[in-house]
Coordinates of C-alpha atoms in Angstrom, one line a residue:
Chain A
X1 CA 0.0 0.0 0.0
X2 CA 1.3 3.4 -0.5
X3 CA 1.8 5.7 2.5
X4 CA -1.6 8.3 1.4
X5 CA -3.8 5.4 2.2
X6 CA -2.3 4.5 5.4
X7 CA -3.9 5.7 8.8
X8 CA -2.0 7.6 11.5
X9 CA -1.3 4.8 14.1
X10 CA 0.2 2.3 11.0
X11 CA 2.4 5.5 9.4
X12 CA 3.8 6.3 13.1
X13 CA 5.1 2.2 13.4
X14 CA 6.4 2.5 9.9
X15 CA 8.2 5.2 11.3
X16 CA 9.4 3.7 14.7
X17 CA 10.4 0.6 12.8
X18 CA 12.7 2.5 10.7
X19 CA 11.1 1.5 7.3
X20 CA 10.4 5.3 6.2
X21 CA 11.3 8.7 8.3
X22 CA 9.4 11.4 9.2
X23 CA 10.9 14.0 6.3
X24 CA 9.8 11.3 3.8
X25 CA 6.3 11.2 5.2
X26 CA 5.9 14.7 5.4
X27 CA 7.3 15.0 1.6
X28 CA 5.0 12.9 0.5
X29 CA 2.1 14.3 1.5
X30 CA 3.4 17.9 0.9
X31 CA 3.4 16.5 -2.7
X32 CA 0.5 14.6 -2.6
X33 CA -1.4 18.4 -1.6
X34 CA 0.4 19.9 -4.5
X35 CA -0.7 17.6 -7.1
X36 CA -4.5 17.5 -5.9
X37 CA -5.4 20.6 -4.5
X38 CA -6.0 22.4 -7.7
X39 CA -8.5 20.2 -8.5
X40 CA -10.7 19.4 -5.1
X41 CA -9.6 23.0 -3.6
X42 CA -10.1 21.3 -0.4
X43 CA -7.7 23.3 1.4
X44 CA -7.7 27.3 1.6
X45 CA -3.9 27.5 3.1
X46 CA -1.4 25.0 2.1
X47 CA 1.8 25.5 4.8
X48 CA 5.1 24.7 3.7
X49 CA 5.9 22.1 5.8
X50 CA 7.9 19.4 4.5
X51 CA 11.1 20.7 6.2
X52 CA 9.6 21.4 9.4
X53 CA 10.8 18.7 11.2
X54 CA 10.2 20.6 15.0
X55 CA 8.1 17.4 15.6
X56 CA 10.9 14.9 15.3
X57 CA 11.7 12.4 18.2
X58 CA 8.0 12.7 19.2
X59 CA 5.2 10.3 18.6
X60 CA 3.3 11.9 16.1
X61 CA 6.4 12.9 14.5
X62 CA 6.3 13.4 10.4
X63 CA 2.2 13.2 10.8
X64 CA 0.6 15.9 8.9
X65 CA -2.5 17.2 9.8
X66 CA -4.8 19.6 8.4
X67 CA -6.8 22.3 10.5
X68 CA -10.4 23.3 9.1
X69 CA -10.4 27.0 8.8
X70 CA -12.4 28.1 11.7
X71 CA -9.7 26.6 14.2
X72 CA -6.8 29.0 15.5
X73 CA -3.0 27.8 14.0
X74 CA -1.2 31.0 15.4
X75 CA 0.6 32.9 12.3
X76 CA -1.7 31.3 9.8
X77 CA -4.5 33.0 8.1
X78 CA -8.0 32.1 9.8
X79 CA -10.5 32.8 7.2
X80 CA -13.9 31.1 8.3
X81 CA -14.2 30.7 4.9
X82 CA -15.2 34.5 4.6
X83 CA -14.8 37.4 3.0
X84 CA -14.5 38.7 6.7
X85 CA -11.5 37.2 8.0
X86 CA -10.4 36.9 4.4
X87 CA -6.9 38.6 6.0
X88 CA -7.2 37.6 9.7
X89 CA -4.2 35.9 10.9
X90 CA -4.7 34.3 14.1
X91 CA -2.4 35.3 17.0
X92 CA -2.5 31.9 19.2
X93 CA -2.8 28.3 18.6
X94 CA -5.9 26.8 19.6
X95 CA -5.8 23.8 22.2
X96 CA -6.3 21.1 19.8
X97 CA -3.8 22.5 17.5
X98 CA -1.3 22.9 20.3
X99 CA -1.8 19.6 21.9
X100 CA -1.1 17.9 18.2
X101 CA 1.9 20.4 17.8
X102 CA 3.2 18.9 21.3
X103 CA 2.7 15.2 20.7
X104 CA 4.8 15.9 16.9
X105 CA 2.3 16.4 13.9
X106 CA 3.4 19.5 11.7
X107 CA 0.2 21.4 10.8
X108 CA -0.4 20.6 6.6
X109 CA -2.4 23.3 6.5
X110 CA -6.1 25.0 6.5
X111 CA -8.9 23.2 4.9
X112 CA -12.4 25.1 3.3
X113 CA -15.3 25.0 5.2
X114 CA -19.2 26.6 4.4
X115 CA -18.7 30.4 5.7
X116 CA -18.2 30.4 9.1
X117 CA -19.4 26.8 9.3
X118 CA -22.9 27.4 8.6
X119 CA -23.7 24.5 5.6
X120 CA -24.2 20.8 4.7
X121 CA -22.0 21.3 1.2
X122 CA -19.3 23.6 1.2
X123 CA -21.3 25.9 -1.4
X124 CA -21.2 28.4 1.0
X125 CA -17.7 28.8 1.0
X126 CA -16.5 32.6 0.0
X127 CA -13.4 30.2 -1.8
X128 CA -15.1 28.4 -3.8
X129 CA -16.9 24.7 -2.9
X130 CA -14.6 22.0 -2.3
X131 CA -15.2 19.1 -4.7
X132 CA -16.0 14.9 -3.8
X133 CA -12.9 12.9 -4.1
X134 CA -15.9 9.8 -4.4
X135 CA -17.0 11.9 -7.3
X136 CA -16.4 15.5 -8.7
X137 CA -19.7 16.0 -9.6
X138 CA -21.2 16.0 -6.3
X139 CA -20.4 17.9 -2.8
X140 CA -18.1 16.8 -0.3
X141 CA -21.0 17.5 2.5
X142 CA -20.3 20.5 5.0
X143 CA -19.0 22.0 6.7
X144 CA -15.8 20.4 7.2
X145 CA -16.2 19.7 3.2
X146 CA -12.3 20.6 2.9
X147 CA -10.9 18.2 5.7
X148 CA -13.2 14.7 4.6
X149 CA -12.2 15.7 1.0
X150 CA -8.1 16.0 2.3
X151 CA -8.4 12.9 4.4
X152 CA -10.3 11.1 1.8
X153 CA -8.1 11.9 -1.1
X154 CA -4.9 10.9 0.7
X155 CA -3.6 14.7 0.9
X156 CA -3.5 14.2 4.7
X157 CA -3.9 11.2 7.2
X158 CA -6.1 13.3 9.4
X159 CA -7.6 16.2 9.6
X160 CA -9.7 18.7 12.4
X161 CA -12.9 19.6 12.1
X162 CA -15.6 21.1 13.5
X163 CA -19.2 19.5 14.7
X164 CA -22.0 22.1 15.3
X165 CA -24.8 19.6 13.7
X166 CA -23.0 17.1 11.7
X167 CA -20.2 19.4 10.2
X168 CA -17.4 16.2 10.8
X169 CA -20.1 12.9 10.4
X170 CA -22.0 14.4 7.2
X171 CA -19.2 15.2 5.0
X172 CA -17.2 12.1 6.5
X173 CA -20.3 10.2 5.6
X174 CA -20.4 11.8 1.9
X175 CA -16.8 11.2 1.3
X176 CA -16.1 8.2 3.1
X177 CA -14.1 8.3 6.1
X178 CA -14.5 8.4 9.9
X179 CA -15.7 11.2 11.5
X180 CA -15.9 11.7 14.9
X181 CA -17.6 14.4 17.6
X182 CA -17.1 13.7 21.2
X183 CA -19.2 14.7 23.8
X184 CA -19.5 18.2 24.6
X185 CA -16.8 19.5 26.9
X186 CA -14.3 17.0 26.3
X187 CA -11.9 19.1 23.5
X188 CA -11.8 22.9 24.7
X189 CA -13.0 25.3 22.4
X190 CA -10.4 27.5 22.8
X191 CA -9.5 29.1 19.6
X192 CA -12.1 27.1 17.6
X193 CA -14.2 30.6 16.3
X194 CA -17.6 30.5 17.9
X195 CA -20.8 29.2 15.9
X196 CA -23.2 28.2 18.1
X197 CA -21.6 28.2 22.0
X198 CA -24.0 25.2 23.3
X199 CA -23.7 23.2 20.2
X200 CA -19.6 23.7 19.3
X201 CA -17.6 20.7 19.5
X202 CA -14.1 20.3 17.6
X203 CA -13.9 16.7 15.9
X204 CA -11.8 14.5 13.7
X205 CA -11.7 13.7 9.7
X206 CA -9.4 10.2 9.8
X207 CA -9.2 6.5 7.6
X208 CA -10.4 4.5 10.4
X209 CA -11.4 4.6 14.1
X210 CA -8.4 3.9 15.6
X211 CA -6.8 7.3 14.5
X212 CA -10.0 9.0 15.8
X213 CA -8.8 7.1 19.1
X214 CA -5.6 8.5 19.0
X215 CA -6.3 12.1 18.2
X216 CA -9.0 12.4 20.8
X217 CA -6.5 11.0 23.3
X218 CA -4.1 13.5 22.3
X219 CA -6.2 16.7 22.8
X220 CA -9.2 15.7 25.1
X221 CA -9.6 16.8 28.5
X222 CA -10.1 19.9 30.7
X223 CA -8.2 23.4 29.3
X224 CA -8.2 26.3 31.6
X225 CA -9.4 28.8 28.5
X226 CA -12.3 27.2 28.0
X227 CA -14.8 26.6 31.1
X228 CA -17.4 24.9 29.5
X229 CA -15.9 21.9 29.7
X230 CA -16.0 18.5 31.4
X231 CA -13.9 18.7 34.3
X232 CA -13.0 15.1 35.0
X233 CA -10.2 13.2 32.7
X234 CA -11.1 11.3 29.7
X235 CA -10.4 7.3 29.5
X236 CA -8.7 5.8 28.2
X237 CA -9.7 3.9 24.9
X238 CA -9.7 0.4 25.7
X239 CA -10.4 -1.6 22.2
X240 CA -10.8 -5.3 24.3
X241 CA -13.7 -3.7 26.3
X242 CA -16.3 -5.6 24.1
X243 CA -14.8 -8.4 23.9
X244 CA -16.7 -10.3 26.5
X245 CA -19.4 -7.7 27.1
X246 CA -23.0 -7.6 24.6
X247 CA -23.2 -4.1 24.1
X248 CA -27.3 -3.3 24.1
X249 CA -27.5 -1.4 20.5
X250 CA -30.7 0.1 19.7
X251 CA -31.5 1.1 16.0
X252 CA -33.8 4.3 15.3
X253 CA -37.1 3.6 13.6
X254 CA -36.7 6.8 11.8
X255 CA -34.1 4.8 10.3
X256 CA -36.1 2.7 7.4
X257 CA -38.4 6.0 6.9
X258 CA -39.0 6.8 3.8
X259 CA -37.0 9.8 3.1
X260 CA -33.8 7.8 3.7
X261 CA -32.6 6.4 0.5
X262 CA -33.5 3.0 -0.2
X263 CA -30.0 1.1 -0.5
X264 CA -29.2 2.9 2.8
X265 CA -32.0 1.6 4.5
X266 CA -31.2 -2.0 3.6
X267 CA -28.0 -1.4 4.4
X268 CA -28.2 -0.6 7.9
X269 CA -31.0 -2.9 8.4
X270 CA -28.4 -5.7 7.8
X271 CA -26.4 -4.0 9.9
X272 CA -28.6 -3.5 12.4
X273 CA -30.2 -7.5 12.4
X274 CA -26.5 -8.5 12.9
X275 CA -25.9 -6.4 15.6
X276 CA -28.9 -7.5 17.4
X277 CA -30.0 -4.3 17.0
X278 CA -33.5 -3.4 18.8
X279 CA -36.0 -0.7 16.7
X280 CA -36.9 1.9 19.0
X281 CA -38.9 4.5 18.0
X282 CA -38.5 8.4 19.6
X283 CA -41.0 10.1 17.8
X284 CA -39.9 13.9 19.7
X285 CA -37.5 13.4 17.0
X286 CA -39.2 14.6 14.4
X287 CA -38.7 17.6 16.5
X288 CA -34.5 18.1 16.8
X289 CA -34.4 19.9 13.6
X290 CA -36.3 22.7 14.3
X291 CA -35.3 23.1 17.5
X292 CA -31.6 22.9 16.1
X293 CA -32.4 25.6 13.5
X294 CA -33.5 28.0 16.3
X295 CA -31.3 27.7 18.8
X296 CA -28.2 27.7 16.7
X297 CA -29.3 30.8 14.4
X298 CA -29.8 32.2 17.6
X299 CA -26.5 31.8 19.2
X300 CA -24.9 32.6 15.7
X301 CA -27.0 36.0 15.5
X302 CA -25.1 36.6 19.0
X303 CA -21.7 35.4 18.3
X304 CA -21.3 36.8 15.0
X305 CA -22.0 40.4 16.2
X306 CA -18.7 40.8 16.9
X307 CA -17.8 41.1 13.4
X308 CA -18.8 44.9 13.2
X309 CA -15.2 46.1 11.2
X310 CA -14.0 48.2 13.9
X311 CA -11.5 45.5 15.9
X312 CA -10.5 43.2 13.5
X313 CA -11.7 41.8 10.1
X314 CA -13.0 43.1 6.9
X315 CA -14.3 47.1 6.9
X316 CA -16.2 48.7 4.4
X317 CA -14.9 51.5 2.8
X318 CA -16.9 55.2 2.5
X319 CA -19.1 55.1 5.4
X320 CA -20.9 58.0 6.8
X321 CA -20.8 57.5 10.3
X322 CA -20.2 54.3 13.2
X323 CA -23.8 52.5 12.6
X324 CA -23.3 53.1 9.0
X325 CA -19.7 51.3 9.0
X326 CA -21.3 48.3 10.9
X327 CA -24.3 47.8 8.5
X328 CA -21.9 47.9 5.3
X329 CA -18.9 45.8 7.0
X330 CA -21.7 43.3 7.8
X331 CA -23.4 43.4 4.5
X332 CA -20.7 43.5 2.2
X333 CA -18.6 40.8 4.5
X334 CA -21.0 38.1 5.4
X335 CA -22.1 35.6 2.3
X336 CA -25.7 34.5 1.7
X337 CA -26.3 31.4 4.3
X338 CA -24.7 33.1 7.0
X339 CA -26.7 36.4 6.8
X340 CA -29.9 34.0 6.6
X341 CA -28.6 32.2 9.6
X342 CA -28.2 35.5 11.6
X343 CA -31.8 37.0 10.6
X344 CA -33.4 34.2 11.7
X345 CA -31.7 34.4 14.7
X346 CA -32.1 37.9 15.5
X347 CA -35.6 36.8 15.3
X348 CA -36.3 34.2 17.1
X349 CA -34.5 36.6 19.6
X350 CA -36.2 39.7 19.7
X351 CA -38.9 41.2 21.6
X352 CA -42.3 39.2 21.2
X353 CA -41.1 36.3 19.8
X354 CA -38.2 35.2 22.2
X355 CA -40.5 33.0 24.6
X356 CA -42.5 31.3 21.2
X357 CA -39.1 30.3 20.0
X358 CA -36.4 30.4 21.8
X359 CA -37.2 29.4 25.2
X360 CA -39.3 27.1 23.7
X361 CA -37.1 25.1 21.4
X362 CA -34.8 25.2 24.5
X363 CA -37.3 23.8 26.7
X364 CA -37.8 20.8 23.4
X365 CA -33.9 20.2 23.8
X366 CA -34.6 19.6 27.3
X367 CA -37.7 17.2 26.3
X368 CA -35.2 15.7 23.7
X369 CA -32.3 15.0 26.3
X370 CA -34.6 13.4 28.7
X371 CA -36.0 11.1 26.3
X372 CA -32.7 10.1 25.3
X373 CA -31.7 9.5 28.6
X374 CA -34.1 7.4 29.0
X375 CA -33.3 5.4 26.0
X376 CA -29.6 5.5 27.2
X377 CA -30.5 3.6 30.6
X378 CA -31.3 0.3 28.4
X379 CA -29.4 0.4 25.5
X380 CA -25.1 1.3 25.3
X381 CA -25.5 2.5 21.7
X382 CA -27.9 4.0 19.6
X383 CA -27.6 3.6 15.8
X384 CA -28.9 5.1 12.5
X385 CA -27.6 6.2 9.0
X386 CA -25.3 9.4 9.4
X387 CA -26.8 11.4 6.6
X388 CA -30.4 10.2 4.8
X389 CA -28.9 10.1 1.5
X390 CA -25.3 9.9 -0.2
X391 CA -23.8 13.1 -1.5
X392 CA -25.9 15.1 -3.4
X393 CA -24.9 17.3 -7.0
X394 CA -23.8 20.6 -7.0
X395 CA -26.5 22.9 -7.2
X396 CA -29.1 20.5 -6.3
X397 CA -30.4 22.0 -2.4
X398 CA -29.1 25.5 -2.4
X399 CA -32.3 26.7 -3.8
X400 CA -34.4 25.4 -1.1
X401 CA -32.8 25.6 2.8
X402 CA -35.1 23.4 4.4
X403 CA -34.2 20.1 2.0
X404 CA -30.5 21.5 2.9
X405 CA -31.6 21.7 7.1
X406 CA -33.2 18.5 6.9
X407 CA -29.7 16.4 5.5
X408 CA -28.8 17.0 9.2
X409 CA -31.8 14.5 10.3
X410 CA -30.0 12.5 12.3
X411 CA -26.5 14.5 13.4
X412 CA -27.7 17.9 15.2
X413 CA -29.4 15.0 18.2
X414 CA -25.8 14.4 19.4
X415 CA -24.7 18.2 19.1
X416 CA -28.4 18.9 21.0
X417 CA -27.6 16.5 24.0
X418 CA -23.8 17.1 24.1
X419 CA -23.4 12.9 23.2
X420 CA -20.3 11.5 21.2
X421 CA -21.0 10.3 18.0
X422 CA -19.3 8.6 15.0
X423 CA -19.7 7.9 11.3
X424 CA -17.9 5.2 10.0
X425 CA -18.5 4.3 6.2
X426 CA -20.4 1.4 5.6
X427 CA -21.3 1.8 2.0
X428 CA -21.0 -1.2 -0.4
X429 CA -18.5 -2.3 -3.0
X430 CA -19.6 0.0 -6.0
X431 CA -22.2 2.3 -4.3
X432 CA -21.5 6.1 -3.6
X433 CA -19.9 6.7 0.0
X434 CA -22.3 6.7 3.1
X435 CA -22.0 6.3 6.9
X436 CA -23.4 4.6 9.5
X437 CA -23.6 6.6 12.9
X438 CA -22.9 5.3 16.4
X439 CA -24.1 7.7 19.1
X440 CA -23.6 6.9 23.0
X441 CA -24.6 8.9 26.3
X442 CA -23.0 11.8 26.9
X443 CA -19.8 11.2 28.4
X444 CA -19.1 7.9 27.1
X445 CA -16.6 8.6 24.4
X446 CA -14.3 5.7 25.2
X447 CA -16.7 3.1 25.1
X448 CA -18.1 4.2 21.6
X449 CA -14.9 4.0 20.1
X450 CA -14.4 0.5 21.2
X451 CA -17.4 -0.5 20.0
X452 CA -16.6 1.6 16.6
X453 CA -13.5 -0.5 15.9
X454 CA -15.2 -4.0 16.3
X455 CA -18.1 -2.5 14.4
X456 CA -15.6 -1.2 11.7
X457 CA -14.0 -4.5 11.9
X458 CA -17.0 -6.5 10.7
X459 CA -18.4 -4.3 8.5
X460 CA -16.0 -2.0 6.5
Chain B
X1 CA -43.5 37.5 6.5
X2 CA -43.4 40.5 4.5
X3 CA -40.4 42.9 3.4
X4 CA -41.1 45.8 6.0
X5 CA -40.5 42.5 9.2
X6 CA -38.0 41.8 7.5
X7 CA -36.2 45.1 6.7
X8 CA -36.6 45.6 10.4
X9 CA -35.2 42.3 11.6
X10 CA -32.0 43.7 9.1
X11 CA -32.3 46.6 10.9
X12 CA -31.7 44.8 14.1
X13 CA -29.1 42.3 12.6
X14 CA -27.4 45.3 10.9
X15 CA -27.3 44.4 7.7
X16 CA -29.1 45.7 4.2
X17 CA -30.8 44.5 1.8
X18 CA -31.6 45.4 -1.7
X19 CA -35.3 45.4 -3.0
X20 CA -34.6 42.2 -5.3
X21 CA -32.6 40.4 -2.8
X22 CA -35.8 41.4 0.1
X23 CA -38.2 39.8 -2.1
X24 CA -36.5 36.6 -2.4
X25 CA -35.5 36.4 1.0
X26 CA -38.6 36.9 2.7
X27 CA -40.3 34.2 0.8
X28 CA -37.3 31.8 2.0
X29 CA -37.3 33.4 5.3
X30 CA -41.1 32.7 5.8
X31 CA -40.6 29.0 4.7
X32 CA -38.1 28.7 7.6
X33 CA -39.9 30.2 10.1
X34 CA -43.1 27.9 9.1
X35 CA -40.8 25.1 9.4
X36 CA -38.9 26.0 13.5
X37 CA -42.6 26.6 13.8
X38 CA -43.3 23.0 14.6
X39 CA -42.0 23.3 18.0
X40 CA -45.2 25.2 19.0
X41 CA -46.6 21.3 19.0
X42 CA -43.9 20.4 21.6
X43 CA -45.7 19.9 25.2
X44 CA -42.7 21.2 27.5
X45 CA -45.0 22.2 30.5
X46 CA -42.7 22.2 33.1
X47 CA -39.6 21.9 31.5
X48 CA -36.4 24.1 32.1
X49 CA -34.9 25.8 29.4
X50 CA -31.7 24.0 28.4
X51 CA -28.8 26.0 27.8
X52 CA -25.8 24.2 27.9
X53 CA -25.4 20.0 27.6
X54 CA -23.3 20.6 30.9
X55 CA -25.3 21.8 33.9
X56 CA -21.9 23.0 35.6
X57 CA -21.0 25.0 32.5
X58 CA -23.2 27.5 33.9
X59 CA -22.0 28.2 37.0
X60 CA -18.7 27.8 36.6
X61 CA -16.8 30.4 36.8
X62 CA -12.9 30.8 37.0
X63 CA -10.6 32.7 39.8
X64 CA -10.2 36.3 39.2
X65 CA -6.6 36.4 39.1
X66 CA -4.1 38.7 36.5
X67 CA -2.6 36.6 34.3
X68 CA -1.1 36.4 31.2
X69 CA -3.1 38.0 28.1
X70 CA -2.6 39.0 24.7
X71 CA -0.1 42.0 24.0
X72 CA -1.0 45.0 22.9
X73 CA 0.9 44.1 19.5
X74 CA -1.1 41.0 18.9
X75 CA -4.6 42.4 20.0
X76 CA -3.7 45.5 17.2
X77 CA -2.3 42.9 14.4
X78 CA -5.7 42.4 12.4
X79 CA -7.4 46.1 13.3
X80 CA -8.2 47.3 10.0
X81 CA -7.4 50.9 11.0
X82 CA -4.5 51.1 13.3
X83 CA -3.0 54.1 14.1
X84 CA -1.0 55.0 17.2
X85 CA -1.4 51.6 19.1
X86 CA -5.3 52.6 18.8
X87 CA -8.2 51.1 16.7
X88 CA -8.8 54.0 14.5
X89 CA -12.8 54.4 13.7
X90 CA -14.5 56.7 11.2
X91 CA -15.6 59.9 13.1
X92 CA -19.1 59.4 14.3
X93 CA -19.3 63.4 15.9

């Protein structure tokens, strides 16, 4: 096999054993990016960093990884995808990124996202969309479009993401790869540039669980900069846990509904009969996506105020007076989905309407949480397709928003109970990409991986 | 939803929009809202509003102790008007 289809833990024994070196890893891929990013444009910043060998000696040492570009790499350009941090350069490193750097990867560089992570195809992106590795014609799913499409391709081994309501399953889904979000609180948001606060979790693009494994291990657990987090140490994965344990899996009626595509259904019907799977069926579900798509416009509305051209940022030029430079900054800089997103959150925000939809969809993501818990005291694992269909054409949902919201069916439940959740590809020999998603309680990010791998084992 | 709501959400959002770009947006804007609507079916009597998946996240709150911060230099870097170690602004008086 050649090294751009290798996962992170088999590159790093390569490496130990002597059989390749760190500089020739890195070169590889450093080429690898040259050759392919003119075509998929998955990333937005390609650093130079085949020489950089200030890794070296460590464990990750020669591993490049690439950084979606809403995630602070201090020196390097953070441009949201944006016209409004089309020049920002960001001043720190964010956690993540500084907990790779310590453990040895070299940072490849900064992959394309939907603006400001708002999108489920990378259309949104002010730099162009990225394009499907699986196929050119279609989407690489959003919004870390640019890191699946990097991992997938082979132009990096790994790759960071971000996970506000399926931004690292979906596209990992659509392009074939793992993606993985832990649980809320477990990787600091610190320098990750705020979406929606509640819903935010940084995740990771890689070839197989393992890796997933071994990045969260590297940069979970409790960061003094960010004090939302979960205060206790993560475990340790342990991949023999299963191994003499039944893990109680419980498959989602919603599932075999209709709008999922037919070869998916069958699909993880076999999945789910071999498994053991039990059907349960939560019908408050029908409810997560409009609560989602309140309570994350909302929080966007709030964040995204900042951007008002006076600190940092884009600024318009020829304004009459200070309200007049924010309204042109703000409508000149922000791209089409992201000024939808905001309106609707100012909306559901303001005076009259804040009880009828904000406290209210809060109150449902309350409603949703409890039920879940309750379906989390008798089964370990809850299981469903990632995404409804496989990718979709260019073109084909940015005319209607709501088809686009409703590709997020069975993602934003995680983000809206804080719970870990994977997608690992399941698709068959010949058919487009698609995933299958594992979600377990909040909290329980070791035991899903575990129970990832074996899953991954038999079926991929 | 008709153009005046949503000129003055814009209004409160600060940002513009033209007459063409209006039109289409309130028609996708209304679709939206019709659809988030469904939560008014929801029966959350006695519910609390959930604001964070961590209870303690909002509460928590860190010691109030000087510490390290950005420098002056690195909060100025990305000002778009920077004059004098200050963020320049258009005048406004």
């Amino acid at each position: 096999m050649e090294l751009h289809q290798l996962p992170v833990h088999i590159l790093i024994d390569l490496i130990r054993e002597g059989r390749t070196s760190p500089a020739s890893v890195r070169e590889y891929f450093a080429r690898r990016i040259d050759q392919l990013n003119g075509d998929l444009n998955a990333f937005i910043t390609v650093l130079d960093f085949a020489r950089d060998d200030s890794g070296d000696g460590k464990p990750l040492a020669g591993v490049p990884v690439a950084v979606k570009d809403n995630i602070s790499v201090a020196g390097v350009r953070l441009t949201c995808g944006s016209r409004m941090l089309e020049n920002f350069e960001a001043v720190y490193d964010a956690t993540a990124v500084a907990r790779l750097k310590q453990a040895g990867a070299v940072i490849a560089g900064k992959t394309n996202l939907d603006e400001f992570a708002m999108g489920s195809s990378n259309e949104y992106s002010y730099f162009g969309a990225v394009k499907n590795p699986a196929d050119p014609e279609r989407v690489p799913g959003g919004s870390s479009g640019g890191s699946a499409a990097a991992v997938a391709a082979g132009m990096v081994p790994a790759a960071l993401g971000s996970d506000t309501g399926g931004s690292v399953r979906q596209p990992a889904s659509f392009c074939g790869i793992v993606g993985f979000k832990p649980s809320y609180g477990r990787i600091s948001r610190w320098g990750l540039v705020a979406f929606a606060s509640s819903l935010d979790q940084i995740g990771f693009l890689t070839r197989d669980v393992r890796d997933a494994a071994l990045l969260y291990e590297i940069t979970a657990g409790p960061d003094e900069h960010d004090a939302t987090m979960i205060q206790s140490p993560p475990e340790r994965v342990d991949f023999n846990m299963w191994n003499d344990r039944t893990p109680r899996v419980a498959v989602l009626s919603q599932s075999f509904s209709d709008s999922v595509a037919e070869s998916i259904r069958d699909r993880i019907g076999e999945i789910a009969s071999k498994l053991g799977a039990e059907k349960i069926e939560i019908p408050e579900l029908e409810y997560a996506v409009p609560i989602y798509y309140i309570i994350a416009p909302a929080e966007a509305s709030a964040n995204l105020a900042r951007y008002d051209g006076v600190r940092y940022g884009f600024r318009a030029e020829d304004v009459a007076d200070a309200v007049d430079l924010y309204f042109r900054t703000r409508t000149q800089g922000f791209g089409p989905e992201v000024k939808r997103r905001i309106m609707i959150g100012t909306f559901v925000l303001s005076a009259g309407y804040q009880d009828e939809y904000f406290k209210r969809a809060q109150k449902g993501r309350r409603l949703l949480a409890n039920k879940l818990g309750e379906v989390f005291e008798r089964f370990d694992f809850v299981i469903s397709p990632t995404t409804t269909t496989a990718a979709f054409r260019f073109g084909e949902r940015t005319e209607d928003p709501i088809s686009m919201y409703l590709s997020d069916y069975f993602t934003v439940i995680a983000n809206l109970i804080g719970a870990p959740a994977i997608s690992i590809p399941v698709h068959r020999e010949g058919e487009l990409p698609y995933g299958l998603q594992i979600m377990a309680a909040p909290r329980h990010d070791a035991e899903l991986l575990s129970f990832a791998a074996a899953v991954e084992e038999k079926f991929v | 939803m008709d153009k005046n709501q949503i000129r003055h959400i814009g209004e409160l959002a600060r940002l513009e929009f033209g007459d063409e770009e209006l039109e289409q947006f309130a028609e996708q804007f209304g679709r939206i809202i019709e659809f988030v609507e469904k939560v008014a079916e929801l029966d959350v009597e006695g519910l609390e509003p959930m604001i964070s998946p961590l209870d303690e996240a909002a509460v928590r709150l860190r010691p109030d102790t000087p510490g390290e911060t950005l420098s002056h230099e690195d909060a100025l870097k990305n000002a778009p008007d920077n004059k004098e170690g200050l963020f320049g602004v258009p005048r406004i008086i």
